[in-house]
XYZ file of C-alpha atoms in Angstrom:
581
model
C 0.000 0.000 0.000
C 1.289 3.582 -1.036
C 1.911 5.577 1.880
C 1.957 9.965 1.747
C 5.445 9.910 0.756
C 5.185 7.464 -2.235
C 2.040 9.483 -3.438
C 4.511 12.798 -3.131
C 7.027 11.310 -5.531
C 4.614 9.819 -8.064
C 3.298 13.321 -8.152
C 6.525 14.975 -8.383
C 7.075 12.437 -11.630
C 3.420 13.390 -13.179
C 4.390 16.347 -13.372
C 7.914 16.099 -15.181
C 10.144 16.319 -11.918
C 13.263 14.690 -12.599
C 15.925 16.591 -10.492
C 15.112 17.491 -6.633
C 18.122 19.694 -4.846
C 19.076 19.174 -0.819
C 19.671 17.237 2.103
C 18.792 14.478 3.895
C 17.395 14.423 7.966
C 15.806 12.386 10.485
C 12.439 15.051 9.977
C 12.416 14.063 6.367
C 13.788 10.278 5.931
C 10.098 9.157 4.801
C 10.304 11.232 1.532
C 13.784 10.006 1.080
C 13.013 6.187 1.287
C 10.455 7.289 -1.430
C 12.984 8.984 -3.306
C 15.445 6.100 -3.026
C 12.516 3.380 -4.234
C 12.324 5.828 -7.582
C 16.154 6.834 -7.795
C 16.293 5.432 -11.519
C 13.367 8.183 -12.223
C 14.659 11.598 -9.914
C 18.176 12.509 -9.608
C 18.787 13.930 -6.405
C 21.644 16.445 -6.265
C 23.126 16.091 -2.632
C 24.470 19.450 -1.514
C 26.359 20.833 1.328
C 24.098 23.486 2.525
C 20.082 24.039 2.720
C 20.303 27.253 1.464
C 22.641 26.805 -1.296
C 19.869 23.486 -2.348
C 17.452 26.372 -2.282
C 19.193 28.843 -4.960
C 19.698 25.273 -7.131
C 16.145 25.146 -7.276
C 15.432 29.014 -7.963
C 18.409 28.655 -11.088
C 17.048 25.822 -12.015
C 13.836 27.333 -12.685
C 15.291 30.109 -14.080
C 17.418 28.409 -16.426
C 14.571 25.797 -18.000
C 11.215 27.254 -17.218
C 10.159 24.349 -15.332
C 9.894 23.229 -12.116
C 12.418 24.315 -9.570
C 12.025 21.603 -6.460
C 14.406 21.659 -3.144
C 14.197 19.082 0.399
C 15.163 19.819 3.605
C 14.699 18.212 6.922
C 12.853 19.788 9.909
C 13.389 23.078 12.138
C 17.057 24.026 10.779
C 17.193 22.118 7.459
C 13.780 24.519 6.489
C 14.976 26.926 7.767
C 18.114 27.316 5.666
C 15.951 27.211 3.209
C 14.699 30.708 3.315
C 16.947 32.816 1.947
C 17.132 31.205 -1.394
C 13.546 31.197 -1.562
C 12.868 34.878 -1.214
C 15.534 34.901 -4.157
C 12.780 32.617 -5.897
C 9.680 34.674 -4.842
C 11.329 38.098 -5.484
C 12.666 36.955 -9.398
C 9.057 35.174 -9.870
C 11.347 31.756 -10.137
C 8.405 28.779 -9.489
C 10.112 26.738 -6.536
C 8.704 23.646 -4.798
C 9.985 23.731 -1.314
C 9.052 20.083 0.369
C 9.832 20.129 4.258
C 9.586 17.771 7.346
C 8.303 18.055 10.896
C 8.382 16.648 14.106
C 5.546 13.866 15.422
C 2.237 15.061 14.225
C 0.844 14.446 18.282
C 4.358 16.393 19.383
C 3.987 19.748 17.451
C 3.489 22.287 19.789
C 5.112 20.658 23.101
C 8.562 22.058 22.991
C 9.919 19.171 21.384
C 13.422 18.792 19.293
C 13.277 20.778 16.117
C 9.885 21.896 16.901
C 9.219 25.053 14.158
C 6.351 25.851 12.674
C 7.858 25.584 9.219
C 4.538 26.319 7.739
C 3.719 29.183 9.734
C 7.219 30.420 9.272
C 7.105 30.072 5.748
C 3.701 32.276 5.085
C 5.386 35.200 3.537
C 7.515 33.514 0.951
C 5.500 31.142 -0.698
C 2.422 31.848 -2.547
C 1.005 28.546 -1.706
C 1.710 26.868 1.862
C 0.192 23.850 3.670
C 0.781 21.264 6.346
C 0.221 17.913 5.325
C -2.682 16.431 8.021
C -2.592 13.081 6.502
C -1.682 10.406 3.900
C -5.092 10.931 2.034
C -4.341 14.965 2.114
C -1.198 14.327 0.366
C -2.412 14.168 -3.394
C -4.759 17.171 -3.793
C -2.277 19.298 -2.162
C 0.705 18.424 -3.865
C -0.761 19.169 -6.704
C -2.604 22.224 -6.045
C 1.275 23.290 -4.313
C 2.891 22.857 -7.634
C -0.022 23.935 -10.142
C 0.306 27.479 -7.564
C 3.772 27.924 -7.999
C 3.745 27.002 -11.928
C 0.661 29.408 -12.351
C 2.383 32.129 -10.171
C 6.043 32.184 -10.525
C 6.223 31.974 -7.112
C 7.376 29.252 -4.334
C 4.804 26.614 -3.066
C 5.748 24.597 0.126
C 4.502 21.395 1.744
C 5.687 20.636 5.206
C 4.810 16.592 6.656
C 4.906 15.610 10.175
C 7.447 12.341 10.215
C 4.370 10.101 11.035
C 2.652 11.492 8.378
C 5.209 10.344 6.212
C 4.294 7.069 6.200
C 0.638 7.018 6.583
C -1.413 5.243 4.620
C -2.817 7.173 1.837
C -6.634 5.491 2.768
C -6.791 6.049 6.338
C -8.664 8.744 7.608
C -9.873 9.651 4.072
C -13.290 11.547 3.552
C -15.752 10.870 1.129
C -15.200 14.771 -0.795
C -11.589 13.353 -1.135
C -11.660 10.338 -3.601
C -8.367 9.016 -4.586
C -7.431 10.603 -8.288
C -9.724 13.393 -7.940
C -6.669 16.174 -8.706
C -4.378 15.477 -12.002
C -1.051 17.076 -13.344
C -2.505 18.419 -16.703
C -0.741 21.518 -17.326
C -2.668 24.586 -18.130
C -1.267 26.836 -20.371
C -2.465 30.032 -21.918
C -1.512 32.448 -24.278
C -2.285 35.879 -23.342
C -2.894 38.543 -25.089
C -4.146 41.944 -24.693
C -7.862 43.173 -25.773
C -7.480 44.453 -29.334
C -8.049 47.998 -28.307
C -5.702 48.327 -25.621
C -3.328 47.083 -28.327
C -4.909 49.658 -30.705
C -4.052 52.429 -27.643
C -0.253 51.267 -27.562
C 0.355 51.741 -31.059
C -1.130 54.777 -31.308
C 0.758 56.155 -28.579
C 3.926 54.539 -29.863
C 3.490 55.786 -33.682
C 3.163 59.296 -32.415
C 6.629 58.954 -30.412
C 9.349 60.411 -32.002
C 12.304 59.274 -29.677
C 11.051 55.958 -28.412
C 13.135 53.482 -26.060
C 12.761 49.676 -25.219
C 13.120 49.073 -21.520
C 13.917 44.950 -21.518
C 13.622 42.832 -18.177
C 13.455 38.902 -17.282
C 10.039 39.018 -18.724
C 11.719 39.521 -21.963
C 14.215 36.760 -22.269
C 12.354 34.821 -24.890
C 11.574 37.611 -26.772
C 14.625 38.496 -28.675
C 13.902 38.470 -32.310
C 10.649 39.955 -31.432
C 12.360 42.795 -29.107
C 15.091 43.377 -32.376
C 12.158 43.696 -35.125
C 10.546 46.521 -32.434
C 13.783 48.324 -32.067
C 13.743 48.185 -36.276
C 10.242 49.423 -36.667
C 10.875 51.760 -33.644
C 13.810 53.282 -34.386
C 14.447 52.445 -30.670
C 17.523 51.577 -28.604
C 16.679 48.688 -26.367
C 17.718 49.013 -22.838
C 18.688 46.279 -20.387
C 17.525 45.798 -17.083
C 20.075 43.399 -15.479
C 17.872 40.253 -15.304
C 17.179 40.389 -19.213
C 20.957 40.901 -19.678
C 20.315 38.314 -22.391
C 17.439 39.475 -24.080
C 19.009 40.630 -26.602
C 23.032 40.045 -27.151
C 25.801 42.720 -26.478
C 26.316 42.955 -30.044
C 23.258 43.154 -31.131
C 22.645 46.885 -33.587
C 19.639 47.838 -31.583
C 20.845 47.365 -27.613
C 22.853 49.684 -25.666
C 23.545 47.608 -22.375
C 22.379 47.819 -19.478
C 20.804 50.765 -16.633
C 21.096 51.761 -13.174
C 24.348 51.292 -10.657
C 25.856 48.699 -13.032
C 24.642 49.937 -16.471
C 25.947 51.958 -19.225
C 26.391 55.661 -20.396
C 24.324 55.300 -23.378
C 21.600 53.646 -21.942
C 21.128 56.018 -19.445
C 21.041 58.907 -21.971
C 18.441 57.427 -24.086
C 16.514 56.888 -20.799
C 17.033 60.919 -20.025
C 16.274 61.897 -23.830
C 13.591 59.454 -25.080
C 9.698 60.883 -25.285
C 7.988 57.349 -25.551
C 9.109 54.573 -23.144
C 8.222 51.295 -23.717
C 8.618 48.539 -20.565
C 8.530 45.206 -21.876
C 8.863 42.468 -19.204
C 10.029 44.637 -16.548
C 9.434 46.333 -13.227
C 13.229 47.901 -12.594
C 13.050 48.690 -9.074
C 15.140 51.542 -9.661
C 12.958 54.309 -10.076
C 15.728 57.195 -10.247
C 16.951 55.919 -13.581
C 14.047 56.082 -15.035
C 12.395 59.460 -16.319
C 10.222 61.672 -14.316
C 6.572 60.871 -14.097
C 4.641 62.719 -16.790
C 7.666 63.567 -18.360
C 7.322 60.686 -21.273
C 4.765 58.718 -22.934
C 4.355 54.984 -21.234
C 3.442 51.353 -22.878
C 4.071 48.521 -20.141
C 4.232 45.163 -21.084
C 4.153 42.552 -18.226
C 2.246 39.114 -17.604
C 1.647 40.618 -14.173
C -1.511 42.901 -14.114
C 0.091 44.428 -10.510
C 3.063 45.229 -11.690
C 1.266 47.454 -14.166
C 2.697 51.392 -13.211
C 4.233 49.803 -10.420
C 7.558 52.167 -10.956
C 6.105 54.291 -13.980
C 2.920 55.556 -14.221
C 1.632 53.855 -18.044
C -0.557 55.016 -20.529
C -1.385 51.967 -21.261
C -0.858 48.544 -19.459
C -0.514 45.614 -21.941
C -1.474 42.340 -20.031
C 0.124 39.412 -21.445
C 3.031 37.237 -22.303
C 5.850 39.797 -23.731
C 7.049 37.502 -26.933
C 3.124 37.082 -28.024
C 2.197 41.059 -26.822
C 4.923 42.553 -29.285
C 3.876 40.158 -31.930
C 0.118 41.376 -31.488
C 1.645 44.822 -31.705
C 3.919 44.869 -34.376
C 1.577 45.305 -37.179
C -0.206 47.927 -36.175
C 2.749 50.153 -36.124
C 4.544 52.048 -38.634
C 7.873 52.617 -39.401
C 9.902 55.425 -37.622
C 13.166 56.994 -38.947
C 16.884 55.805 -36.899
C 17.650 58.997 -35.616
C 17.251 57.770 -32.204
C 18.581 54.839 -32.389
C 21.960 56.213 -34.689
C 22.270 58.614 -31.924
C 22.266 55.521 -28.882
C 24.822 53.599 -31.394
C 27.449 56.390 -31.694
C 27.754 56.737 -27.804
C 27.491 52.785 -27.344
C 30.594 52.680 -29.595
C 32.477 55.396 -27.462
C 31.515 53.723 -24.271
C 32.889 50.552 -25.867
C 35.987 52.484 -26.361
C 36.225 53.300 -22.435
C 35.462 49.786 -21.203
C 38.227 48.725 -23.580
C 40.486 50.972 -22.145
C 39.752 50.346 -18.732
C 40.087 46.419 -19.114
C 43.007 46.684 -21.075
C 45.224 48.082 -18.278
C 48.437 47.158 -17.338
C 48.371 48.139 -13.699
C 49.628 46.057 -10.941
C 46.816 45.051 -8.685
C 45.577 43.766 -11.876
C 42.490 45.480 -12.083
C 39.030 43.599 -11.950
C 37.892 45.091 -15.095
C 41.493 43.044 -17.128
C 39.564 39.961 -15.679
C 36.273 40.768 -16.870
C 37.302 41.788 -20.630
C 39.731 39.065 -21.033
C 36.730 36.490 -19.376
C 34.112 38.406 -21.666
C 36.026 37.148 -24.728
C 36.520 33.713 -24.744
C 33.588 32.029 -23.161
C 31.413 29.985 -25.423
C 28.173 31.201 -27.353
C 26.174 28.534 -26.110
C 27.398 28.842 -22.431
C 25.383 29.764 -19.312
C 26.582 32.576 -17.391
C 25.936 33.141 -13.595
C 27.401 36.309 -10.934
C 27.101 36.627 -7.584
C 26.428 39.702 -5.709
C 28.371 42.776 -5.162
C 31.643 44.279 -6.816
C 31.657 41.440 -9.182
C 28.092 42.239 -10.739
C 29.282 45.263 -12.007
C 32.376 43.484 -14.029
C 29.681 40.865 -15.243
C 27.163 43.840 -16.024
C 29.963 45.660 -17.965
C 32.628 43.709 -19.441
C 31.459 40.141 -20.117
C 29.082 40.534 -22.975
C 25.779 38.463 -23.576
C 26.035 36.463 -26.600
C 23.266 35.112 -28.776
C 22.543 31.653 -27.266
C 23.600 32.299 -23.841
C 22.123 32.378 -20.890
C 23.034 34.659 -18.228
C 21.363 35.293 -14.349
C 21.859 36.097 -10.904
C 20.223 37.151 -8.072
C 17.985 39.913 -9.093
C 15.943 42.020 -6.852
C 17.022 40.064 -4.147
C 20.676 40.764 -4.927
C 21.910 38.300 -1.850
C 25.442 37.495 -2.128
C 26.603 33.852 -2.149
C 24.274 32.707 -4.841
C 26.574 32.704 -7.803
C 28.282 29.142 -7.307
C 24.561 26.920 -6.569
C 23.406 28.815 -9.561
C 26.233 27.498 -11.523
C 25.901 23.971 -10.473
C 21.682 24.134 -11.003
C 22.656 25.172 -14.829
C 25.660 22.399 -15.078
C 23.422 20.063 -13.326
C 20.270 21.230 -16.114
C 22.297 21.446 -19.040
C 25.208 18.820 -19.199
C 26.591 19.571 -22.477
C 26.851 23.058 -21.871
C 29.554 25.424 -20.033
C 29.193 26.988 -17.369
C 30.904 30.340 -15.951
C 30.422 31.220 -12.567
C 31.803 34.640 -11.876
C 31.868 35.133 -7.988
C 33.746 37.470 -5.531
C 35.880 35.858 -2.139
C 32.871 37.299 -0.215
C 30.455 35.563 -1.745
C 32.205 32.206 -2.125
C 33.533 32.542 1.344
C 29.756 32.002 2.366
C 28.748 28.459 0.673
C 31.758 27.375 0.228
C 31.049 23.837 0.567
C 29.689 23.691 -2.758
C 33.065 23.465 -3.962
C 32.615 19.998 -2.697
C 29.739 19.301 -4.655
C 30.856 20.636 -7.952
C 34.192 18.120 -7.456
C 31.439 15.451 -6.577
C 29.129 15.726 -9.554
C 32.198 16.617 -11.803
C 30.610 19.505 -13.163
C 31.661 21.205 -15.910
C 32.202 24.622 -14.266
C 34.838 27.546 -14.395
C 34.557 29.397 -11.150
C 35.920 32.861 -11.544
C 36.985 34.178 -8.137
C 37.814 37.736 -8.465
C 40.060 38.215 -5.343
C 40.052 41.145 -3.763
C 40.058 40.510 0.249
C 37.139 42.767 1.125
C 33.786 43.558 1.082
C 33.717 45.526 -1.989
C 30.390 47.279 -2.547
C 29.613 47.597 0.727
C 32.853 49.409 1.450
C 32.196 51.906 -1.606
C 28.322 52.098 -0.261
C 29.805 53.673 3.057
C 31.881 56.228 1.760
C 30.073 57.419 -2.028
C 26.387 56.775 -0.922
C 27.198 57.679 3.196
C 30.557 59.949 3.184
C 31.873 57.389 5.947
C 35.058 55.541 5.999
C 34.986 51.809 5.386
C 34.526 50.208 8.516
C 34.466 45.937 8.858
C 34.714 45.277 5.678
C 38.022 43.515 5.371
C 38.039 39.912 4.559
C 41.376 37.433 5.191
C 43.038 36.675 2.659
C 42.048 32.812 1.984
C 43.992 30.631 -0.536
C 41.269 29.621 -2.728
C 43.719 27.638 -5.071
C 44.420 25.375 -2.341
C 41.536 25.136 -1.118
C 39.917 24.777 -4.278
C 42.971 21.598 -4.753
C 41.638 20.096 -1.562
C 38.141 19.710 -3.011
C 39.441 17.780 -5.793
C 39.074 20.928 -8.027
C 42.302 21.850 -10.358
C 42.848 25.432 -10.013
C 45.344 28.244 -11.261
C 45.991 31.889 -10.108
C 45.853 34.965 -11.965
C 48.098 38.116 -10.793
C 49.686 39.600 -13.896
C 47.109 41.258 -16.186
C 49.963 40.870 -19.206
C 49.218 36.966 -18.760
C 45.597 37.273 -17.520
C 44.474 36.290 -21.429
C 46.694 33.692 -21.877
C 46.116 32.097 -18.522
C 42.085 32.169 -19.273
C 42.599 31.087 -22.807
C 44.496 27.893 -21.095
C 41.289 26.720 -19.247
C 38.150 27.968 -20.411
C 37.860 25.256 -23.141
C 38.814 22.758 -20.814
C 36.253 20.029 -19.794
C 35.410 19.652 -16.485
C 35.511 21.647 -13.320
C 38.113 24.292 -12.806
C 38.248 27.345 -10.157
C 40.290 30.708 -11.111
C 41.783 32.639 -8.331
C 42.268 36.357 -9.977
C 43.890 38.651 -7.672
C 42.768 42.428 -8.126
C 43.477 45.769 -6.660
C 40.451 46.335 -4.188
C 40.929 49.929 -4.552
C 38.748 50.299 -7.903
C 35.419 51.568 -7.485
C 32.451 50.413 -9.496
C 30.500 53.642 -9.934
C 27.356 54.221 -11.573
C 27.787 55.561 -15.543
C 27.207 58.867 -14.863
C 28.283 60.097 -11.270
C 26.861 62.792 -9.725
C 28.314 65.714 -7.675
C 26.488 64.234 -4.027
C 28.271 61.065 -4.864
C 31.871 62.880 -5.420
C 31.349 64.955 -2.361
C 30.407 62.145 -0.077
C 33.447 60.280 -1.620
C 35.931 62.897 -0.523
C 34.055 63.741 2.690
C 34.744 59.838 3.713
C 38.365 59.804 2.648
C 38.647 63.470 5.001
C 37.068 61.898 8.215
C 39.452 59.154 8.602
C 39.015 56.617 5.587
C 42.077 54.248 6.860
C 43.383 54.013 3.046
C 42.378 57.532 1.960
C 45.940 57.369 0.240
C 45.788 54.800 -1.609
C 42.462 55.430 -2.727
C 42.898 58.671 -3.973
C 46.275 57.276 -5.996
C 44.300 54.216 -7.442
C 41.671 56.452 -9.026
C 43.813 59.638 -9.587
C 43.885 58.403 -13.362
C 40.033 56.561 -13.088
C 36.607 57.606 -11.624
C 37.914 60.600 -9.358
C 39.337 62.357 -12.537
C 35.840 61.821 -13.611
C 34.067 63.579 -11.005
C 36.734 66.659 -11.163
C-alpha cells in the first residue's frame, strides 16, 4: 500500500520532476526512502548546505522554465531554506519547497526541532500547507505545484514524520476520492484586448524618440524585441535580469541601466519621449524618467506590476514575446535617428570599457579579468554572478552572446548565490559550459559547494575575483554615506588550495599581461576548474554617470578618517575621481 510519501514522488514524476536539490534528515527520511525506491526516475543532487539546495532550485527554474524543487529536513534544514527562496519569490522563479516536521501528536510541546515551518514560511510562498494526513497528500501536492507554476512563485509542503508514512486510505473523507486532482498543465496564451493594443500603437506611432526598456520578462523575446527596435527606431535598454534578451552585439541594444549599467543607456533613458517597458518592473525608479515627463506602454504578464515604478498610458497584459507580436503590425515605421544617436555613444563607451580592461596596472584590475573572461567564453554557455563588486564586471565587461544564458540574483541581490546557480545550470544542461563569476565574499559564504561541484564533476569555471574585502559595501559607506569603510576587510584565503583540496584543479591569476593567456588555457577545458584572480580592491564600481552628491560624499569619507584615503585617492587619480573633477 502507497503511503503519503510514495504518493509525493509519483506526483513529483506526473508532473515532469526529474531533479530534486538538498539534504537528507531524520524530519524528512520518509520522503527520502520514497525517493530512493524511484532513484532510476529523480536525480537527487546532494548538496552541502540548505540554502545553497534552495538557490539550485530558484536557477534551475530560471534556467529551464520548469519546475524548480528543493528538500530539507525539519526546524534548521527549512529553515536554511529561506533565503534562497525569497531569491525565488522576489525573481518570480516557481520553486517547490518540500519540508519535514516533528511527530504530528508532538507539534506544539517544545519538542526537538519543533518550528512551525509552515507558519514560518507564510510570507515567501504563494502557496503553503501542512500535510494532516496520507489521504491529504495528493490534492495538495498538486494544487502546491499547479500554484507555484501558475504564479512564478514558491509553493511549500511541510509533513509531520508520522505522516510520512501514513497510509494514503486512512482517515480519508468521502469529498476526497483518490485521483480526484491530475497534473494536466494549463497553459495560456495571453494577449491583450485588441483595443488596448490599438491604444499602444497609437501612442507609440506618435513617439518620435522611443526606447525599449527589456527585463526577465523579456528573455524569450529576442527576435521579437530586435524587429521593435527596427520598426521603432528604438535603442533597447537592459535591465540586469534580461541581460540576455538581446546580445551585447546586437545593432539595436545599448547595455544595461542603473548602478551597473551603461552611459548610453542612461542617456536614451534621459532623452527618449515614448518609453516602452517590456517584461520589466526595474526597481530603480531614479533611472528612469520623471513621471509625466514621457509617454508609457508597459508590457508585463503581471496585471500588478502594471505602473508599479512608472505611471503607463497603457498597461498591456500578457506574455511579452506574443504582446509585441500582437503589436507589431499595427505600427509604422519610424526613422533611426534615435537609435543612430544611442549607437554612436554605445561605440564610445565601448571604447572606455576597452580601455579600462586593457590596463596594465599592478593590482591587476578587476575590469582586465572581466574583458579578457568576456572574450573567450562559449556562445552557447550559461553565465551566472554573484552579488556585489563582481556584478558590475559581469554587467559591464562580459558581454551576452546570442545563445547564452546569463542570471543572478535579481531584486534580491543576496550574495553567495553565484556558485549553486552554476551547479543548477551544469546540473540542467550537461553539455553546456558553465561560468560562474563570484567574488571571495560571496564564495567565502557556501563554500562547501566546492565539494559538490568536485562530486558531480561539473563542468564549471569558477571565476573568483580576489580582492580581500567587502567591496560594494565598502564603496556604499563612503560614495552613498561619506563614511570611511569600517568591517569590511576579509582574510586573505587561498582559494587555489583550497579549491585543490576539493578535488578541483585550479590556477591563479596576478599579472594582467598573462591574464588572457592564462584564461585562454582553461576555459575550453572540460570539467571543473576554479580561477583565483587577484585584483586591486581599490577600484570603485560607480554608476555611468556620477553625480556631484556622490563625489562629495566620496571625498568627505576619505577626510574623516578613511584608513586608506591614500591609496584610494592614488588608485583612481587616473580613473573615476578624474571623472568627477
Amino acid at each position: 500500500m502507497s503511503n503519503a510519501s510514495d504518493v509525493l514522488v509519483e506526483r513529483l514524476l506526473a508532473w515532469g520532476v526529474d531533479t530534486i536539490f538538498g539534504l537528507p534528515g531524520d524530519g524528512i527520511n520518509g520522503v527520502f526512502e520514497a525517493l530512493r525506491k524511484q532513484q532510476e526516475r529523480i536525480r537527487f543532487i546532494h548538496v552541502r548546505h540548505e540554502e545553497a539546495a534552495a538557490f539550485m532550485a530558484c536557477a534551475y527554474a530560471k534556467f529551464t522554465g520548469r519546475l524548480g524543487v528543493c528538500i530539507a529536513t525539519s526546524g534548521p534544514g527549512g529553515i536554511h531554506l529561506l533565503n534562497g527562496l525569497y531569491d525565488a519569490k522576489m525573481d518570480h522563479a516557481p520553486v517547490l519547497a518540500i519540508t519535514g516536521m516533528q511527530h504530528s501528536d508532538l507539534v506544539g510541546t517544545f519538542t526537538q526541532q519543533d518550528v512551525a515551518l509552515d507558519k514560518l514560511f507564510i510570507d515567501v510562498a504563494v502557496y503553503n500547507e501542512r500535510i494532516m494526513s496520507g489521504a491529504h497528500m495528493e490534492s495538495v501536492a498538486d494544487l502546491a505545484i499547479r500554484s507555484a507554476l501558475s504564479s512564478r512563485g514558491v509553493a511549500h509542503i511541510t509533513i509531520p514524520v508520522d505522516v510520512q508514512v501514513q497510509e494514503i486510505k486512512k482517515g480519508r473523507s468521502e469529498r476526497n476520492p483518490i485521483h480526484h486532482t491530475s497534473a494536466i498543465p494549463a497553459y495560456f496564451d495571453q494577449v491583450p484586448a485588441q483595443i488596448e493594443l490599438e491604444h499602444a500603437a497609437d501612442i507609440l506611432n506618435r513617439g518620435k524618440k522611443i526606447a525599449i526598456l527589456a527585463g526577465q520578462g523579456a528573455l524569450h523575446a529576442t527576435q521579437e524585441l530586435e524587429e521593435l527596435a527596427e520598426t521603432l527606431g528604438a535603442p533597447i535598454v537592459k535591465a540586469l535580469l534580461g541581460k540576455a534578451a538581446v546580445p551585447d552585439d546586437s545593432p539595436y541594444t545599448t547595455g544595461g541601466i542603473g548602478l551597473l549599467g551603461t552611459e548610453p543607456s542612461q542617456d536614451a533613458l534621459e532623452g527618449c519621449d515614448t518609453l516602452l517597458m517590456a517584461g520589466t518592473s526595474f526597481p530603480y525608479i531614479e533611472f528612469l524618467p520623471e513621471p509625466g515627463s514621457v509617454k508609457c506602454v508597459q508590457i508585463d504578464i503581471d496585471p500588478q506590476r502594471i505602473s508599479l515604478r512608472h505611471p503607463a498610458d497603457v498597461g498591456l497584459v500578457g506574455d511579452t514575446k506574443n504582446t509585441i507580436r500582437a503589436l507589431l503590425p499595427l505600427l509604422e515605421k519610424h526613422g533611426k535617428g534615435f537609435l543612430d544617436k544611442a549607437q554612436k555613444a554605445k561605440a564610445e563607451w565601448q571604447k572606455l570599457m576597452e580601455e579600462r580592461g586593457t590596463r596594465a596596472d599592478k593590482p591587476m584590475k578587476p575590469q582586465v579579468v572581466g574583458w579578457e573572461l568576456g572574450k573567450r567564453i562559449p556562445s552557447n554557455a550559461i553565465v551566472t554572478s554573484d552579488s556585489g563588486t563582481i556584478t558590475t564586471w559581469w554587467a559591464r565587461y562580459v558581454p551576452a552572446l546570442r545563445g547564452q544564458k546569463h542570471s543572478c540574483s535579481g531584486n534580491l541581490a543576496t550574495m553567495a548565490c553565484g556558485l549553486p546557480y552554476a551547479i543548477a545550470a551544469a546540473v540542467a544542461y550537461p553539455d553546456r559550459p558553465v561560468c560562474c563569476i563570484i567574488g571571495d565574499g560571496g564564495l567565502s559564504m557556501l563554500l562547501g559547494e566546492l565539494i559538490t561541484v568536485a562530486a558531480y564533476k561539473l563542468n564549471i569555471k569558477i571565476v573568483v575575483i580576489k580582492n580581500n574585502t567587502l567591496g560594494q559595501i565598502k564603496w556604499e559607506q563612503m560614495v552613498f554615506l561619506g563614511n570611511p569603510e569600517y568591517a569590511c576587510d576579509l582574510y586573505p584565503a587561498d582559494f587555489v588550495t583550497i579549491a585543490r583540496g576539493a578535488g578541483i584543479e585550479s590556477i591563479r591569476i596576478e599579472d594582467p599581461a598573462a591574464c588572457g593567456a592564462q584564461l585562454e588555457s582553461i576555459v575550453g577545458r572540460p570539467g571543473p576548474v576554479l580561477i583565483e584572480a587577484v585584483v586591486d580592491q581599490f577600484t570603485p564600481p560607480m554608476p555611468a554617470k556620477i553625480k556631484a552628491s556622490q563625489a562629495l560624499k566620496l571625498a568627505e569619507a576619505l577626510v574623516r578618517g578613511e584608513p586608506n584615503r591614500m591609496k584610494i585617492a592614488l588608485t583612481n587619480a587616473h580613473d573615476t575621481v578624474r571623472e568627477l573633477i
